Coordinates of C-alpha atoms in Angstrom, one line a residue:
Chain U
M4 CA -41.2 10.5 0.9
R5 CA -38.8 10.4 -2.0
T6 CA -37.7 14.0 -1.3
L7 CA -37.0 13.2 2.3
I8 CA -35.0 10.1 1.5
N9 CA -32.9 12.0 -1.1
E10 CA -32.3 14.8 1.4
L11 CA -31.3 12.4 4.2
A12 CA -28.9 10.5 1.8
K13 CA -27.0 13.7 1.3
L14 CA -25.8 13.6 5.0
P15 CA -22.3 12.3 5.7
G16 CA -22.2 8.6 6.6
I17 CA -25.8 8.0 5.4
G18 CA -26.3 5.8 2.4
P19 CA -29.6 5.3 0.4
K20 CA -30.6 2.3 2.6
T21 CA -30.1 4.1 5.9
A22 CA -31.8 7.1 4.5
Q23 CA -34.8 5.0 3.6
R24 CA -34.9 3.4 7.1
L25 CA -34.7 6.9 8.7
A26 CA -37.5 8.2 6.5
F27 CA -39.8 5.3 7.5
H28 CA -38.8 5.8 11.1
L29 CA -39.7 9.5 11.0
F30 CA -43.0 8.6 9.3
T31 CA -44.0 6.4 12.3
T32 CA -42.7 8.8 14.9
P33 CA -45.3 11.0 16.7
R34 CA -45.7 14.5 15.2
E35 CA -44.3 16.3 18.2
E36 CA -41.1 14.4 18.2
V37 CA -40.5 15.1 14.5
Q38 CA -41.4 18.8 15.2
K39 CA -38.7 18.9 17.9
L40 CA -36.1 17.4 15.6
A41 CA -37.0 19.9 12.8
T42 CA -36.9 22.8 15.2
A43 CA -33.6 21.7 16.6
M44 CA -32.1 21.5 13.1
L45 CA -33.4 24.9 12.1
E46 CA -32.4 26.5 15.3
T47 CA -28.9 25.1 15.1
K48 CA -28.6 26.5 11.6
D49 CA -30.0 29.9 12.4
Q50 CA -28.4 30.5 15.8
L51 CA -24.9 29.0 15.4
T52 CA -22.2 31.1 13.8
F53 CA -18.4 30.9 13.8
C54 CA -16.6 32.8 16.5
T55 CA -14.9 35.9 15.0
I56 CA -11.8 35.2 17.1
C57 CA -11.2 31.5 17.1
G58 CA -13.5 30.2 14.4
H59 CA -15.2 27.7 16.7
L60 CA -19.0 27.2 16.5
T61 CA -20.9 29.5 18.9
E62 CA -24.3 31.0 19.5
E63 CA -22.8 34.3 20.3
S64 CA -19.5 35.7 19.1
P65 CA -16.9 35.8 20.6
C66 CA -17.5 32.3 21.9
L67 CA -17.6 31.3 25.6
L68 CA -14.1 29.9 25.4
C69 CA -12.6 33.1 24.0
R70 CA -14.5 35.2 26.6
D71 CA -13.5 33.0 29.6
P72 CA -11.0 35.0 31.7
G73 CA -10.1 31.8 33.6
R74 CA -8.4 30.4 30.5
D75 CA -4.8 31.0 29.5
H76 CA -5.1 33.4 26.5
A77 CA -1.3 33.2 25.9
L78 CA -1.6 29.4 25.0
L79 CA -3.1 28.8 21.6
C80 CA -4.1 25.4 20.2
V81 CA -4.6 25.2 16.5
V82 CA -7.0 22.5 15.2
E83 CA -8.5 21.6 11.9
E84 CA -12.3 21.5 12.7
P85 CA -14.7 22.6 15.4
K86 CA -15.2 19.0 16.3
D87 CA -11.5 18.8 17.3
V88 CA -12.2 21.6 19.9
I89 CA -15.0 19.5 21.4
A90 CA -12.7 16.5 21.5
L91 CA -9.9 18.5 23.2
E92 CA -12.3 20.1 25.7
K93 CA -13.5 16.6 26.7
T94 CA -10.0 15.8 28.0
R95 CA -10.2 18.8 30.5
E96 CA -6.4 18.9 30.2
F97 CA -6.2 22.0 28.1
K98 CA -6.8 25.4 29.6
G99 CA -5.7 27.6 26.8
V100 CA -7.7 29.0 23.8
Y101 CA -8.2 27.7 20.3
H102 CA -7.8 28.5 16.6
V103 CA -9.9 26.6 14.1
L104 CA -8.4 26.4 10.6
H105 CA -11.5 24.9 9.0
G106 CA -9.6 22.3 7.0
A107 CA -6.1 21.1 6.2
L108 CA -3.9 21.8 3.2
S109 CA -4.9 19.5 0.3
P110 CA -4.1 20.6 -3.2
L111 CA -6.1 17.6 -4.6
E112 CA -9.3 19.1 -3.0
G113 CA -8.3 22.6 -4.0
I114 CA -7.5 23.6 -0.4
G115 CA -4.5 25.9 -0.1
P116 CA -3.3 28.3 2.6
E117 CA -5.8 30.9 1.3
E118 CA -8.8 28.6 2.0
L119 CA -7.8 28.2 5.7
T120 CA -8.0 30.8 8.5
I121 CA -4.2 31.3 8.4
N122 CA -4.3 35.1 8.0
K123 CA -6.5 35.4 11.0
L124 CA -4.1 33.2 13.0
L125 CA -1.2 35.5 12.0
E126 CA -3.2 38.5 13.1
R127 CA -3.7 36.9 16.5
L128 CA 0.0 36.1 16.8
Q129 CA 1.1 39.6 15.8
T130 CA -0.6 41.1 18.9
G131 CA 2.4 39.7 20.8
K132 CA 0.1 38.3 23.5
I133 CA 0.6 34.7 22.6
R134 CA 3.4 32.7 24.2
E135 CA 3.0 29.2 22.7
V136 CA 1.2 27.7 19.7
I137 CA 0.3 24.0 19.9
L138 CA -0.3 22.5 16.5
A139 CA -3.0 19.8 16.9
C140 CA -3.6 18.9 13.3
D141 CA -4.7 15.4 12.4
P142 CA -1.9 12.8 12.3
N143 CA -2.3 12.1 8.6
M144 CA -0.3 13.4 5.6
E145 CA -2.5 16.5 5.1
G146 CA -2.5 17.4 8.8
E147 CA 1.3 16.9 8.9
A148 CA 1.8 19.2 5.9
T149 CA -0.4 21.8 7.4
A150 CA 1.5 21.7 10.7
Q151 CA 4.8 22.0 8.9
Y152 CA 3.5 24.9 6.9
L153 CA 2.3 26.7 10.0
A154 CA 5.5 26.0 11.9
R155 CA 7.5 27.7 9.1
I156 CA 5.5 30.9 9.1
I157 CA 5.1 31.1 12.9
K158 CA 8.8 30.4 13.8
P159 CA 10.1 33.9 12.5
L160 CA 7.5 35.6 14.9
E161 CA 9.5 34.2 17.8
V162 CA 6.6 32.4 19.3
K163 CA 7.2 28.9 20.7
V164 CA 5.7 26.2 18.4
T165 CA 4.9 22.7 19.6
R166 CA 2.9 19.9 18.2
L167 CA 1.0 17.0 19.7
A168 CA 3.0 13.8 20.3
R169 CA 2.4 10.8 18.2
G170 CA 2.4 7.5 19.9
L171 CA 0.6 4.6 21.5
P172 CA -3.1 4.5 22.3
V173 CA -3.8 4.1 26.0
G174 CA -5.1 0.6 26.7
G175 CA -3.5 -0.9 23.6
D176 CA -1.3 -3.9 23.2
L177 CA 2.2 -3.2 21.9
E178 CA 2.2 -6.2 19.7
Y179 CA -0.9 -5.1 17.8
I180 CA 0.4 -1.6 17.0
D181 CA 1.4 -0.9 13.4
E182 CA 5.1 -0.5 12.6
V183 CA 4.9 3.2 11.6
T184 CA 3.0 4.2 14.8
L185 CA 5.4 2.2 16.9
G186 CA 8.4 3.8 15.1
K187 CA 7.0 7.3 15.8
A188 CA 6.4 6.4 19.4
L189 CA 10.1 5.4 19.7
E190 CA 11.1 8.6 18.1
G191 CA 9.1 10.6 20.5
R192 CA 10.1 8.7 23.7
Q193 CA 10.5 10.6 26.9
E194 CA 12.9 10.3 29.8
I195 CA 11.2 9.2 33.1
Chain K
M30 CA 3.5 -22.5 6.4
Y31 CA 2.4 -24.7 3.6
L32 CA -0.8 -25.2 1.7
E33 CA -2.3 -28.5 2.7
K34 CA -5.8 -28.5 1.1
F35 CA -7.1 -26.3 -1.6
K36 CA -10.6 -26.1 -2.9
L37 CA -12.0 -24.2 -5.8
R38 CA -15.4 -23.7 -7.2
N39 CA -16.5 -21.9 -10.4
F40 CA -13.1 -20.5 -11.0
R41 CA -12.0 -20.1 -14.6
N42 CA -12.6 -23.5 -16.2
Y43 CA -13.0 -25.4 -12.9
H44 CA -16.5 -26.4 -11.8
S45 CA -15.5 -27.8 -8.5
A46 CA -12.2 -29.4 -7.3
E47 CA -10.4 -30.2 -4.1
V48 CA -6.8 -31.4 -3.7
V49 CA -4.5 -32.4 -0.9
L50 CA -1.0 -31.1 -1.6
S51 CA 2.5 -32.2 -0.7
P52 CA 4.4 -29.8 1.6
R53 CA 7.3 -30.1 -1.0
I54 CA 7.0 -30.3 -4.7
N55 CA 3.7 -30.5 -6.5
V56 CA 3.5 -31.0 -10.3
L57 CA 0.5 -30.2 -12.4
Y58 CA 0.8 -31.7 -15.8
G59 CA -1.4 -31.9 -18.8
K60 CA -1.9 -30.4 -22.2
N61 CA -2.2 -26.7 -22.8
G62 CA -5.6 -25.1 -22.1
Q63 CA -6.7 -27.7 -19.5
G64 CA -6.4 -25.4 -16.4
K65 CA -2.9 -25.7 -15.0
T66 CA -2.2 -22.0 -15.0
N67 CA -5.8 -21.3 -13.7
F68 CA -5.0 -23.4 -10.7
L69 CA -1.9 -21.4 -9.9
E70 CA -3.9 -18.2 -10.5
A71 CA -6.5 -19.3 -8.0
V72 CA -3.9 -20.1 -5.3
S73 CA -2.2 -16.7 -5.8
F74 CA -5.6 -14.9 -5.7
L75 CA -6.1 -16.5 -2.3
T76 CA -2.7 -15.5 -0.9
L77 CA -2.2 -12.1 -2.6
G78 CA -5.7 -10.9 -3.1
C79 CA -5.2 -10.4 -6.8
S80 CA -4.6 -12.4 -10.0
F81 CA -1.3 -12.2 -11.7
R82 CA -3.0 -12.2 -15.1
T83 CA -5.7 -9.7 -14.9
K84 CA -6.8 -6.7 -12.8
R85 CA -10.5 -7.4 -13.7
D86 CA -11.9 -9.8 -11.1
E87 CA -15.1 -10.2 -13.2
E88 CA -13.0 -12.3 -15.7
L89 CA -12.4 -15.0 -13.1
P90 CA -15.7 -16.8 -12.5
R91 CA -16.5 -19.8 -14.7
H92 CA -18.4 -19.1 -17.9
E93 CA -22.0 -18.0 -17.1
E94 CA -21.4 -17.9 -13.4
N95 CA -21.6 -14.8 -11.2
G96 CA -18.9 -15.6 -8.8
F97 CA -16.3 -18.1 -7.6
Y98 CA -15.2 -19.5 -4.3
L99 CA -11.7 -20.5 -3.1
K100 CA -10.6 -22.1 0.2
G101 CA -7.1 -22.9 1.3
E102 CA -6.0 -24.6 4.5
F103 CA -2.5 -23.9 5.5
L104 CA -0.4 -25.6 8.2
D105 CA 2.9 -25.3 10.0
D106 CA 4.3 -26.9 13.1
E107 CA 2.4 -24.7 15.5
E108 CA -0.7 -23.3 13.8
S109 CA -3.2 -23.6 11.0
L110 CA -4.7 -20.9 8.9
T111 CA -7.8 -21.0 6.7
L112 CA -8.3 -18.5 4.0
E113 CA -11.5 -18.2 2.0
V114 CA -12.7 -15.8 -0.6
G115 CA -16.0 -15.8 -2.4
T116 CA -17.4 -13.4 -5.0
D117 CA -20.9 -12.8 -6.3
L118 CA -21.2 -10.1 -9.1
N119 CA -19.6 -7.1 -7.5
R120 CA -19.6 -8.4 -3.9
I121 CA -16.6 -10.0 -2.3
L122 CA -16.4 -11.8 1.0
V123 CA -13.1 -12.8 2.6
K124 CA -12.9 -15.1 5.7
I125 CA -9.7 -15.6 7.6
N126 CA -9.9 -18.4 10.1
G127 CA -13.7 -18.0 9.9
V128 CA -13.7 -14.2 10.6
E129 CA -15.2 -12.1 7.9
Y130 CA -13.4 -9.2 6.2
K131 CA -14.8 -6.9 3.6
S132 CA -11.8 -6.3 1.5
K133 CA -9.6 -8.8 -0.5
R134 CA -6.7 -6.7 0.6
S135 CA -6.8 -8.3 4.0
L136 CA -5.7 -11.6 2.3
F137 CA -2.4 -10.1 1.4
G138 CA 0.7 -11.0 3.3
R139 CA -0.8 -13.9 5.4
V140 CA 0.9 -16.5 3.3
R141 CA 3.9 -15.0 1.4
T142 CA 4.0 -16.1 -2.2
V143 CA 6.4 -15.9 -5.0
I144 CA 5.2 -16.5 -8.6
F145 CA 7.0 -17.1 -11.8
T146 CA 5.2 -17.1 -15.1
P147 CA 6.4 -17.0 -18.7
D148 CA 5.2 -13.4 -18.8
D149 CA 8.0 -12.5 -16.3
L150 CA 10.2 -12.1 -19.3
Q151 CA 8.7 -8.6 -19.3
L152 CA 10.5 -8.0 -16.0
I153 CA 13.7 -7.8 -18.0
K154 CA 12.4 -6.7 -21.4
D155 CA 9.8 -4.1 -20.6
G156 CA 10.1 -0.6 -19.1
P157 CA 10.9 0.3 -15.5
E158 CA 7.3 0.0 -14.4
K159 CA 7.5 -3.8 -14.4
R160 CA 10.6 -3.8 -12.3
R161 CA 9.1 -1.4 -9.8
E162 CA 6.0 -3.7 -9.7
Y163 CA 8.3 -6.6 -8.9
L164 CA 9.9 -4.6 -6.0
D165 CA 6.6 -3.4 -4.7
L166 CA 4.8 -6.8 -4.7
Y167 CA 7.6 -8.6 -2.9
L168 CA 8.9 -5.9 -0.6
A169 CA 5.4 -5.4 0.7
Q170 CA 5.5 -9.1 1.7
V171 CA 9.0 -8.9 3.1
Y172 CA 8.8 -5.6 5.1
P173 CA 5.4 -4.9 6.7
E174 CA 6.1 -1.2 6.9
Y175 CA 6.8 -1.0 3.1
R176 CA 3.2 -1.0 2.1
Q177 CA 2.4 1.9 4.5
H178 CA 5.3 4.1 3.3
Y179 CA 4.4 3.2 -0.3
H180 CA 0.8 4.3 0.1
Q181 CA 1.8 7.5 2.0
F182 CA 4.3 8.3 -0.6
Y183 CA 1.7 8.1 -3.3
R184 CA -0.6 10.3 -1.3
A185 CA 2.1 12.9 -1.0
L186 CA 3.0 12.5 -4.7
F187 CA -0.6 13.1 -5.8
Q188 CA -0.9 16.2 -3.6
R189 CA 2.3 17.6 -4.9
N190 CA 1.4 16.9 -8.6
S191 CA -1.9 18.6 -8.0
L192 CA -0.1 21.6 -6.7
L193 CA 2.4 21.6 -9.5
K194 CA -0.5 21.7 -11.9
K195 CA -1.7 24.9 -10.2
F196 CA 1.7 26.3 -10.6
R197 CA 1.3 25.9 -14.3
E198 CA -1.9 27.9 -14.2
G199 CA 0.0 30.8 -12.6
F200 CA -0.8 30.3 -8.9
R201 CA 2.5 30.0 -7.1
D202 CA 3.1 29.5 -3.4
F203 CA 6.7 28.2 -3.1
R204 CA 6.4 27.7 0.7
E205 CA 3.5 25.3 0.1
L206 CA 5.4 23.4 -2.6
E207 CA 8.4 23.1 -0.2
I208 CA 6.1 21.5 2.4
W209 CA 4.7 18.9 -0.1
T210 CA 8.2 18.2 -1.4
E211 CA 9.3 17.5 2.2
Q212 CA 6.4 15.1 2.7
M213 CA 7.2 13.3 -0.5
I214 CA 10.9 13.1 0.5
A215 CA 10.0 11.8 4.0
E216 CA 7.9 8.8 2.7
G217 CA 9.8 8.3 -0.6
S218 CA 13.1 8.0 1.1
Q219 CA 11.7 5.2 3.3
V220 CA 10.5 3.4 0.2
I221 CA 13.9 3.8 -1.5
Y222 CA 15.8 2.8 1.7
L223 CA 13.9 -0.5 1.9
R224 CA 14.4 -1.2 -1.8
L225 CA 18.1 -0.6 -1.5
K226 CA 18.4 -2.8 1.6
A227 CA 16.5 -5.6 -0.3
I228 CA 18.7 -5.2 -3.4
E229 CA 21.8 -5.5 -1.3
D230 CA 20.5 -8.7 0.2
I231 CA 19.3 -10.3 -2.9
S232 CA 22.1 -9.5 -5.3
P233 CA 24.4 -12.4 -4.3
W234 CA 21.4 -14.8 -4.6
V235 CA 20.4 -13.3 -8.0
N236 CA 23.9 -13.9 -9.2
R237 CA 24.1 -17.4 -7.7
Y238 CA 20.9 -18.6 -9.3
H239 CA 21.8 -17.1 -12.6
Q240 CA 25.2 -18.8 -12.5
L241 CA 23.6 -22.1 -11.5
M242 CA 21.2 -22.0 -14.4
S243 CA 23.8 -21.0 -16.8
Q244 CA 26.2 -23.7 -15.6
E245 CA 28.7 -21.1 -14.1
Q246 CA 29.1 -19.4 -17.5
E247 CA 27.7 -16.0 -16.7
S248 CA 27.3 -13.6 -13.8
L249 CA 24.4 -11.3 -13.2
S250 CA 24.5 -8.2 -11.1
I251 CA 21.4 -6.2 -10.0
N252 CA 21.6 -2.5 -9.0
Y253 CA 19.1 0.2 -8.1
K254 CA 18.9 3.4 -10.1
L255 CA 17.9 6.4 -8.0
A256 CA 17.0 9.3 -10.2
G257 CA 19.1 7.8 -13.0
E258 CA 22.1 7.2 -10.9
R259 CA 23.3 3.7 -9.8
V260 CA 23.5 3.7 -5.9
P261 CA 24.5 1.2 -3.3
S262 CA 22.6 0.5 -0.1
L263 CA 22.4 3.8 1.9
P264 CA 21.1 5.1 5.2
V265 CA 17.7 6.9 5.2
S266 CA 19.2 10.3 5.8
T267 CA 21.6 9.9 2.8
V268 CA 18.6 8.9 0.6
Q269 CA 16.7 12.0 1.9
D270 CA 19.6 14.3 1.0
K271 CA 20.0 12.8 -2.4
L272 CA 16.3 13.1 -3.2
R273 CA 16.3 16.7 -1.9
T274 CA 19.3 17.7 -4.0
V275 CA 17.9 16.2 -7.2
L276 CA 14.4 17.6 -6.6
E277 CA 15.9 21.1 -6.0
R278 CA 17.9 20.8 -9.3
R279 CA 14.9 19.7 -11.3
K280 CA 12.3 22.0 -9.6
N281 CA 11.9 24.3 -12.6
E282 CA 11.5 21.5 -15.0
E283 CA 8.8 20.0 -12.7
I284 CA 7.0 23.3 -12.6
L285 CA 7.1 23.6 -16.3
R286 CA 5.7 20.0 -16.8
G287 CA 3.3 20.1 -14.0
Y288 CA 4.2 16.9 -12.3
S289 CA 6.9 15.2 -10.1
L290 CA 9.9 13.9 -12.0
V291 CA 12.0 12.5 -9.2
G292 CA 11.1 9.8 -6.6
P293 CA 10.6 6.0 -6.2
H294 CA 7.8 6.2 -8.8
R295 CA 10.4 6.9 -11.5
D296 CA 13.3 4.7 -10.3
D297 CA 14.5 1.6 -12.0
L298 CA 16.6 -1.6 -11.6
I299 CA 19.5 -2.3 -13.8
L300 CA 20.6 -5.8 -14.6
L301 CA 24.1 -6.4 -16.0
L302 CA 25.3 -9.6 -17.6
N303 CA 29.0 -10.3 -16.8
R304 CA 29.2 -6.8 -15.1
E305 CA 29.0 -4.9 -18.3
W306 CA 26.2 -5.9 -20.7
E307 CA 22.7 -4.6 -19.9
M308 CA 20.5 -7.6 -19.9
R309 CA 17.5 -5.7 -21.3
V310 CA 19.4 -4.7 -24.4
Y311 CA 22.0 -7.5 -24.9
G312 CA 20.5 -10.6 -23.3
S313 CA 19.1 -13.4 -25.5
Q314 CA 15.5 -14.6 -24.7
G315 CA 16.9 -17.6 -22.8
Q316 CA 19.3 -15.4 -20.8
Q317 CA 16.5 -12.9 -20.0
R318 CA 14.3 -15.7 -18.8
T319 CA 17.0 -17.1 -16.6
A320 CA 17.6 -13.6 -15.2
A321 CA 13.9 -13.1 -14.4
L322 CA 13.7 -16.5 -12.7
A323 CA 16.9 -15.7 -10.7
M324 CA 15.2 -12.5 -9.5
K325 CA 12.2 -14.4 -8.4
L326 CA 14.1 -17.2 -6.7
A327 CA 16.2 -14.6 -4.8
M328 CA 13.0 -13.2 -3.3
V329 CA 12.3 -16.7 -1.9
D330 CA 15.7 -16.5 -0.1
L331 CA 15.0 -12.9 1.1
I332 CA 11.7 -14.0 2.6
K333 CA 13.3 -17.0 4.2
K334 CA 16.1 -14.9 5.7
T335 CA 13.8 -12.1 6.9
H336 CA 10.9 -14.2 8.3
G337 CA 12.6 -17.6 9.0
V338 CA 9.9 -19.4 6.9
P339 CA 10.0 -19.9 3.1
P340 CA 7.2 -18.6 0.9
L341 CA 4.9 -20.6 -1.3
L342 CA 6.5 -20.8 -4.7
L343 CA 4.3 -21.0 -7.8
L344 CA 6.1 -21.8 -11.1
D345 CA 4.0 -21.6 -14.2
D346 CA 5.6 -23.5 -17.1
V347 CA 9.2 -22.5 -16.2
F348 CA 10.6 -25.5 -18.1
S349 CA 9.3 -24.7 -21.5
E350 CA 12.4 -22.9 -22.7
F351 CA 15.1 -24.4 -20.6
D352 CA 17.4 -27.1 -21.9
D353 CA 17.9 -30.3 -19.8
D354 CA 20.9 -29.0 -17.9
R355 CA 19.1 -25.9 -16.7
K356 CA 16.0 -28.0 -15.8
K357 CA 18.2 -30.2 -13.6
E358 CA 19.9 -27.3 -11.9
L359 CA 16.6 -25.7 -11.2
L360 CA 15.0 -28.8 -9.8
R361 CA 18.0 -29.2 -7.5
V362 CA 17.5 -25.6 -6.2
L363 CA 13.8 -26.4 -5.6
T364 CA 14.6 -29.3 -3.3
E365 CA 15.8 -26.9 -0.7
G366 CA 12.6 -26.8 1.4
T367 CA 10.1 -24.5 -0.2
Q368 CA 6.6 -25.7 -1.0
T369 CA 6.4 -25.4 -4.7
I370 CA 3.6 -25.9 -7.2
I371 CA 4.8 -26.3 -10.8
S372 CA 2.8 -26.5 -14.0
T373 CA 4.3 -28.3 -16.9
A374 CA 3.3 -29.9 -20.2
E375 CA 6.1 -32.6 -19.8
E376 CA 5.6 -34.9 -16.8
R377 CA 8.8 -36.8 -17.6
D378 CA 10.9 -33.8 -16.4
F379 CA 10.0 -34.9 -12.9
L380 CA 10.1 -38.7 -13.1
N381 CA 13.2 -39.1 -11.0
F382 CA 12.0 -37.2 -8.0
G383 CA 10.7 -39.9 -5.8
A384 CA 8.5 -39.5 -2.7
E385 CA 8.8 -35.8 -2.1
L386 CA 6.9 -35.1 -5.2
K387 CA 3.2 -35.3 -5.8
S388 CA 1.9 -35.0 -9.3
F389 CA -1.6 -34.2 -10.6
R390 CA -3.0 -34.6 -14.1
V391 CA -5.1 -31.7 -15.1
E392 CA -7.6 -32.3 -17.9
N393 CA -10.4 -30.0 -18.9
G394 CA -10.9 -28.4 -15.4
V395 CA -10.6 -31.7 -13.5
I396 CA -7.7 -32.7 -11.4
Y397 CA -6.7 -36.3 -11.1
D398 CA -4.3 -37.5 -8.3

């Protein structure tokens, strides 16, 4: 039991108390259910790899997105993590392809350009098939720094570089939005 | 917004106390060591989320208690606000109008507060750090965006310092350094811009208060020193350009030392007596105390001007070193509308103040009306 609790507590977002609760829950769950969970975990680990083109998670490389002829392969969206790809796919707005950096620049955590998949991104751009790169890094300081860094190295390649707008959440109240976000939204206003 | 009712339990030398305050001037009098400053400390903890005497909250509960509890009921024409904070060993619980919050930081800024204590002499005497702390504590209350830019600036600074350290170890990517420099400039220039704007606003008040308290004998000017150079109020873009130029000039030195040498974290205020004598070096203890108080009172005006409502003013033992004339002037200033809580050893200083004043005798952790 102690081993199980310790292992569960290593997971992100799980503290010792939650780990203990989960462990007891598993103990009272029927064996088949636990078996299913264990199998799913192992299968995920064994069968998923990173796509050799975009770096997204996939069972088979290249991934489905990279192999899809219906998508616009000249439009490339750069994101920090595979979970960002999933978030963007949920919007159904984006029909291009992706590039996953696997992180953002953060000297404090020892993450520099070498630790990200920037060289691979440059290789993709040098094929000359890409028309526009959309930088979709997180809207925090590290994401901003990463986007600025990428913009500087992509610009000389004469590829159009854009970035996601920063602004107001849909369904929000103007009066409750923090000053900095509201300021950015004003900055990025559009003519209608 | 003024503090109407204040309750404290197991805080410093108080077991349990509850007082109803005047919306104008409140005087706490009593011998030293009875709990006057503790009372002011408790009020400021509730409105700022921290003590002005210690960074260690575990020093605050009464002897042999594990925690303390404070509750303040604030009122103005339109609304009421109740702030509560309770601690128990390492746990803290904040309630704002009955809604629970986990961090004491959420207390900050709800009721703007200006504090003056005898230690504020350090504001003039000590190094630049104290003067930056003064700017940061009050500007975060004056401009809501100040805090955000300030935290973002520090995040960029730590990232950049971390990269500069790597440069010392031989790893060098100048493009990456440039990016972090730009992030630091973007946030740092906003911080400096707001500081300059505030200094421009408060400087006539600083001078006026200093003159009042020196019976028109002396003038006091306050200026901001950006990277060692005295500058007036400037637009953000000019601040950015200035920062960029100085950072470029000192880049090699920064790489050599492994940390950032330019930015709002290194800036200072300079206070001049009669336009030429630096207060820190040439001011007497009395002049320095007057200057520090003038800087604090000017913040009261800045808050009044920006938000339309005066802050709560806490004055700990301000009268101890002022002569009678200065005391009189100061009291006159205080009658201008701000709710004030003053601690003093000498009740007679306030005898002629009439109905607007409420006084409390503090004795051994008990408050008598």
